[in-house]
XYZ file of C-alpha atoms in Angstrom:
351
model
C 85.005 96.115 96.164
C 83.924 92.497 96.481
C 86.713 91.841 98.987
C 85.763 94.889 101.063
C 82.129 93.762 101.141
C 83.370 90.382 102.352
C 85.296 92.185 105.102
C 82.170 93.964 106.369
C 80.246 90.704 106.244
C 82.844 89.009 108.433
C 83.042 92.007 110.778
C 79.267 91.841 111.202
C 79.549 88.185 112.111
C 82.332 88.892 114.606
C 80.408 91.670 116.327
C 77.246 89.553 116.515
C 79.169 86.494 117.783
C 78.681 84.320 114.678
C 82.229 84.331 113.261
C 83.656 80.804 112.955
C 87.256 79.816 113.626
C 87.593 78.893 109.954
C 86.608 82.442 108.922
C 88.878 84.254 111.394
C 92.158 83.931 109.388
C 90.391 85.381 106.348
C 89.112 88.267 108.477
C 92.624 89.033 109.782
C 93.972 89.163 106.216
C 91.190 91.458 105.032
C 91.719 93.816 108.001
C 95.319 94.309 106.874
C 94.199 94.765 103.288
C 91.649 97.458 104.221
C 93.141 99.355 107.231
C 90.646 102.255 107.006
C 87.692 99.895 107.304
C 89.422 98.132 110.187
C 89.860 101.495 111.940
C 86.143 102.271 111.555
C 85.357 98.858 112.996
C 87.509 99.560 116.061
C 85.386 102.643 116.743
C 82.200 100.653 116.259
C 83.607 98.105 118.689
C 83.033 100.598 121.490
C 79.288 100.276 120.845
C 77.586 97.621 122.972
C 74.653 95.738 121.412
C 72.121 94.602 123.995
C 69.598 92.355 122.341
C 69.148 89.137 124.252
C 65.789 88.540 122.590
C 66.927 89.543 119.095
C 67.728 86.638 116.722
C 71.367 86.513 115.517
C 70.312 87.040 111.904
C 68.476 90.227 112.937
C 71.587 91.504 114.726
C 73.703 90.769 111.675
C 71.219 92.548 109.410
C 71.307 95.666 111.587
C 75.089 95.610 111.784
C 75.296 95.233 108.041
C 73.116 98.289 107.532
C 75.373 100.275 109.844
C 78.574 99.086 108.233
C 77.227 99.717 104.749
C 76.840 103.401 105.589
C 80.145 103.779 107.404
C 82.167 104.895 104.404
C 82.953 108.347 105.793
C 85.986 108.506 108.100
C 85.383 109.146 111.791
C 85.834 112.738 112.805
C 87.955 113.316 115.912
C 86.684 115.973 118.274
C 89.063 118.651 119.576
C 91.433 117.687 122.354
C 89.938 120.328 124.630
C 86.551 118.617 124.737
C 85.616 118.481 128.437
C 85.945 115.427 130.560
C 87.325 111.929 130.336
C 87.055 109.789 128.379
C 87.725 111.787 125.180
C 84.964 110.875 122.790
C 84.848 110.612 119.054
C 81.975 111.016 116.626
C 81.203 108.522 113.912
C 78.838 109.823 111.218
C 76.746 107.104 109.648
C 75.076 109.166 106.973
C 72.529 106.695 105.613
C 71.683 104.347 108.463
C 67.868 104.182 108.818
C 67.976 103.113 112.477
C 70.378 105.782 113.730
C 72.086 108.040 111.256
C 74.691 109.184 113.730
C 76.063 107.564 116.867
C 78.837 108.563 119.227
C 81.495 106.056 120.123
C 80.556 106.906 123.704
C 77.019 105.602 123.179
C 75.381 102.200 123.504
C 72.829 101.007 120.975
C 70.460 98.093 121.352
C 67.262 96.676 119.889
C 64.519 95.849 122.392
C 65.185 94.145 125.700
C 62.638 91.358 125.933
C 60.022 93.354 127.824
C 56.646 93.218 126.128
C 56.119 96.956 126.355
C 59.496 97.618 124.702
C 59.418 95.111 121.851
C 60.236 96.767 118.558
C 61.869 99.771 120.218
C 65.438 100.876 119.468
C 67.462 102.743 122.087
C 70.562 104.938 122.004
C 72.211 105.573 125.362
C 75.185 107.791 126.176
C 77.696 106.980 128.865
C 78.696 109.486 131.520
C 81.466 111.699 130.162
C 80.071 111.440 126.606
C 77.540 112.999 124.269
C 75.984 111.537 121.138
C 74.315 112.901 118.034
C 71.815 111.018 115.927
C 69.413 111.614 113.080
C 66.080 109.827 113.373
C 64.393 108.203 110.354
C 62.196 111.300 109.767
C 65.217 113.630 109.622
C 64.888 114.953 113.185
C 68.300 115.703 114.700
C 68.917 114.942 118.377
C 71.940 115.562 120.586
C 71.932 113.508 123.801
C 73.726 114.768 126.889
C 75.805 112.530 129.146
C 73.960 109.723 130.929
C 70.877 110.003 128.690
C 68.868 107.545 126.615
C 66.409 107.927 123.733
C 64.088 105.170 122.456
C 61.935 105.078 119.336
C 59.701 102.467 117.705
C 60.463 100.580 114.493
C 57.306 102.074 112.970
C 58.720 105.565 113.418
C 59.373 105.947 109.700
C 55.691 105.282 108.936
C 54.491 108.332 110.826
C 54.290 107.227 114.474
C 56.813 109.874 115.536
C 57.030 109.071 119.244
C 60.209 108.842 121.314
C 60.971 108.265 124.989
C 63.624 110.307 126.767
C 65.435 109.701 130.029
C 68.005 112.454 130.461
C 68.626 115.594 128.428
C 68.213 116.052 124.709
C 68.418 118.933 122.253
C 65.909 118.428 119.425
C 65.692 119.914 115.929
C 62.416 118.391 114.790
C 61.742 117.816 111.087
C 58.534 119.496 109.873
C 55.587 117.146 109.284
C 52.133 118.682 109.681
C 50.366 115.311 109.414
C 52.395 113.526 112.069
C 53.245 115.439 115.282
C 56.528 114.596 116.983
C 55.951 113.417 120.569
C 58.530 113.101 123.344
C 57.442 111.167 126.439
C 59.253 111.388 129.800
C 58.346 110.323 133.327
C 56.607 113.595 134.081
C 55.698 115.363 130.819
C 54.695 114.731 127.210
C 55.978 117.233 124.628
C 54.091 117.514 121.337
C 55.481 119.444 118.334
C 55.170 119.695 114.547
C 58.555 121.183 113.654
C 60.653 123.161 116.074
C 63.821 123.393 118.151
C 63.851 122.832 121.903
C 65.834 121.497 124.857
C 64.324 118.944 127.234
C 65.952 117.977 130.529
C 64.190 115.027 132.166
C 66.417 112.598 134.061
C 64.355 109.892 135.741
C 66.600 110.123 138.802
C 65.820 113.834 139.337
C 62.606 115.506 140.460
C 62.831 118.494 138.100
C 61.968 118.493 134.390
C 62.538 121.547 132.186
C 61.355 122.132 128.625
C 62.903 125.198 126.963
C 61.668 126.344 123.557
C 64.250 127.775 121.161
C 62.026 128.289 118.100
C 58.585 127.257 116.854
C 55.905 126.086 119.281
C 55.508 123.138 121.623
C 52.666 121.841 123.753
C 53.768 120.338 127.062
C 51.341 118.170 129.016
C 52.112 117.554 132.689
C 51.091 113.950 133.311
C 50.035 114.068 136.971
C 48.321 117.417 136.548
C 46.609 116.576 133.273
C 47.043 120.144 132.069
C 48.731 121.338 128.868
C 50.846 124.437 128.328
C 51.684 126.104 125.003
C 55.212 127.517 124.985
C 56.445 130.445 122.925
C 60.115 130.884 121.947
C 62.430 131.776 124.855
C 60.004 130.322 127.408
C 60.491 127.294 129.636
C 58.171 125.049 131.615
C 59.622 123.777 134.890
C 57.956 120.816 136.593
C 59.095 119.700 140.040
C 57.647 116.374 141.138
C 57.049 115.696 144.819
C 57.902 112.322 146.386
C 55.124 110.573 148.339
C 54.992 111.512 152.021
C 56.800 109.169 154.391
C 54.674 106.503 156.042
C 54.226 106.702 159.791
C 53.306 103.816 162.059
C 52.907 100.130 161.218
C 49.326 100.533 159.985
C 49.932 103.648 157.898
C 48.027 103.736 154.625
C 49.811 104.329 151.355
C 50.244 108.075 150.841
C 49.991 109.584 147.375
C 52.514 112.248 146.321
C 51.387 115.858 146.221
C 50.707 117.360 142.774
C 53.838 118.606 140.975
C 54.854 122.246 141.097
C 54.564 123.767 137.626
C 55.881 127.142 136.469
C 55.844 128.750 133.008
C 58.790 131.158 132.984
C 61.065 133.175 130.760
C 63.977 130.983 129.693
C 67.325 131.508 131.428
C 69.796 133.638 129.467
C 73.510 134.359 129.609
C 74.165 137.845 131.016
C 77.015 138.363 128.546
C 75.055 138.094 125.292
C 71.418 137.248 126.225
C 71.732 133.832 124.562
C 69.665 131.004 126.024
C 71.570 128.856 128.512
C 69.431 125.781 127.790
C 71.296 123.809 125.169
C 74.625 125.491 125.928
C 75.910 122.006 126.754
C 75.659 121.128 123.042
C 78.479 123.653 122.482
C 80.409 122.241 125.470
C 79.529 125.137 127.776
C 78.607 124.288 131.357
C 76.254 127.024 132.586
C 74.898 127.073 136.130
C 72.536 129.834 137.203
C 71.789 130.077 140.940
C 72.108 126.294 141.091
C 72.407 124.305 144.359
C 75.746 122.547 144.749
C 73.925 119.213 145.104
C 72.418 119.564 141.609
C 75.635 120.947 140.146
C 77.541 117.957 141.544
C 75.214 115.553 139.696
C 75.892 117.424 136.469
C 79.636 117.212 137.044
C 79.303 113.457 137.599
C 77.612 113.032 134.238
C 79.838 115.450 132.338
C 83.146 114.084 133.596
C 82.256 110.517 134.561
C 83.392 111.048 138.151
C 81.826 110.480 141.570
C 81.236 113.579 143.702
C 80.561 113.379 147.441
C 79.438 116.431 149.464
C 80.161 115.797 153.131
C 78.444 118.886 154.568
C 74.635 118.673 154.312
C 74.224 122.455 154.563
C 76.741 122.896 151.761
C 74.510 120.950 149.366
C 72.094 123.899 149.171
C 74.796 126.513 148.599
C 74.038 128.141 145.252
C 76.448 128.911 142.447
C 76.275 130.962 139.252
C 78.832 130.750 136.484
C 79.710 129.621 132.967
C 82.720 127.633 131.762
C 83.705 126.205 128.415
C 85.979 123.248 127.666
C 87.475 123.267 131.160
C 88.761 120.163 132.982
C 86.928 119.252 136.170
C 89.907 120.360 138.292
C 89.616 123.880 136.874
C 85.878 123.999 137.566
C 86.486 123.014 141.175
C 88.991 125.855 141.491
C 86.431 128.259 140.054
C 83.835 127.106 142.588
C 86.248 127.846 145.450
C 86.524 131.455 144.251
C 82.727 131.831 144.243
C 81.996 130.287 147.662
C 84.211 129.225 150.579
C 84.336 125.494 149.851
C 87.167 123.000 149.994
C 87.685 119.805 148.055
C 90.053 116.904 147.676
C 90.475 114.375 144.901
C 91.004 110.711 145.738
C 91.594 107.759 143.448
C 87.864 107.088 143.204
C 85.970 110.325 143.851
C 85.914 114.073 144.443
C 85.065 115.032 148.018
C 83.674 118.527 148.715
C 83.563 119.736 152.316
């Protein structure tokens, strides 16, 4: 046991850049002595720690807390999981900072900006998803190309997180401390509930879909709050500022967002909610413009999609697929609408 603890200590130093040349031979010997631990470390090696302002001893402390909880073997996901690269899940059952992280995710502490000091962030790459348990027991699944940040004081009751992307939340009950999710356009406030929130900074539309419980969604630019019941969604479409005209044009403010409280989208086959279907690796698109669908394909499969026909971007598609490669989805789209596509070494071109 003492030797294995020494191994994790040296691995922490290696990952934080503090391993000396004198210690490296000892590390190599211990890796051979404990192959299972070495395998777990290889998976952790796919995590990137961004912490330019974090002292080395702080990095090592955090790494040690992660490694100390990494006694359970990594669980490989099925081979039919959609999209390259194939991702694996590493369950870190007792880590206070992030109880579960995907190998396809990045994790870092702060970034030197004053407004972000003391915040921890988990970010998923395109083509990956990640699952984590926050210090209060709240479970979150992050979709591809998403990030979630939370403060170090989270455990003490300040249950506030920031989301850029899409997340599926199962919020732990705590009547004294509401759980708050902040995005660019909305603030979601809950006590204990289950909901899906899609809010990519790069997109104009934000959707909050309630699965169970109750949530209060406040639209920032409107200043109005909406109380959602189960199987309802709040869609918010932000408007860009009008284009300036003439050299002396004054700065134009964007129009107020369009807000709609609607019944949540359901699957015609079984009336299940389509929001959150991505957690079960189902790609559901309901009367969705090809331009938006293409962005989802880029995130899901880590590919670049170019639509050469401007009119084609607004062509709408409806369908549902599960665990299909991107090539199969493209074939399905051609059966729904008369589109053509070609795959090059660097991108998918639809025309």
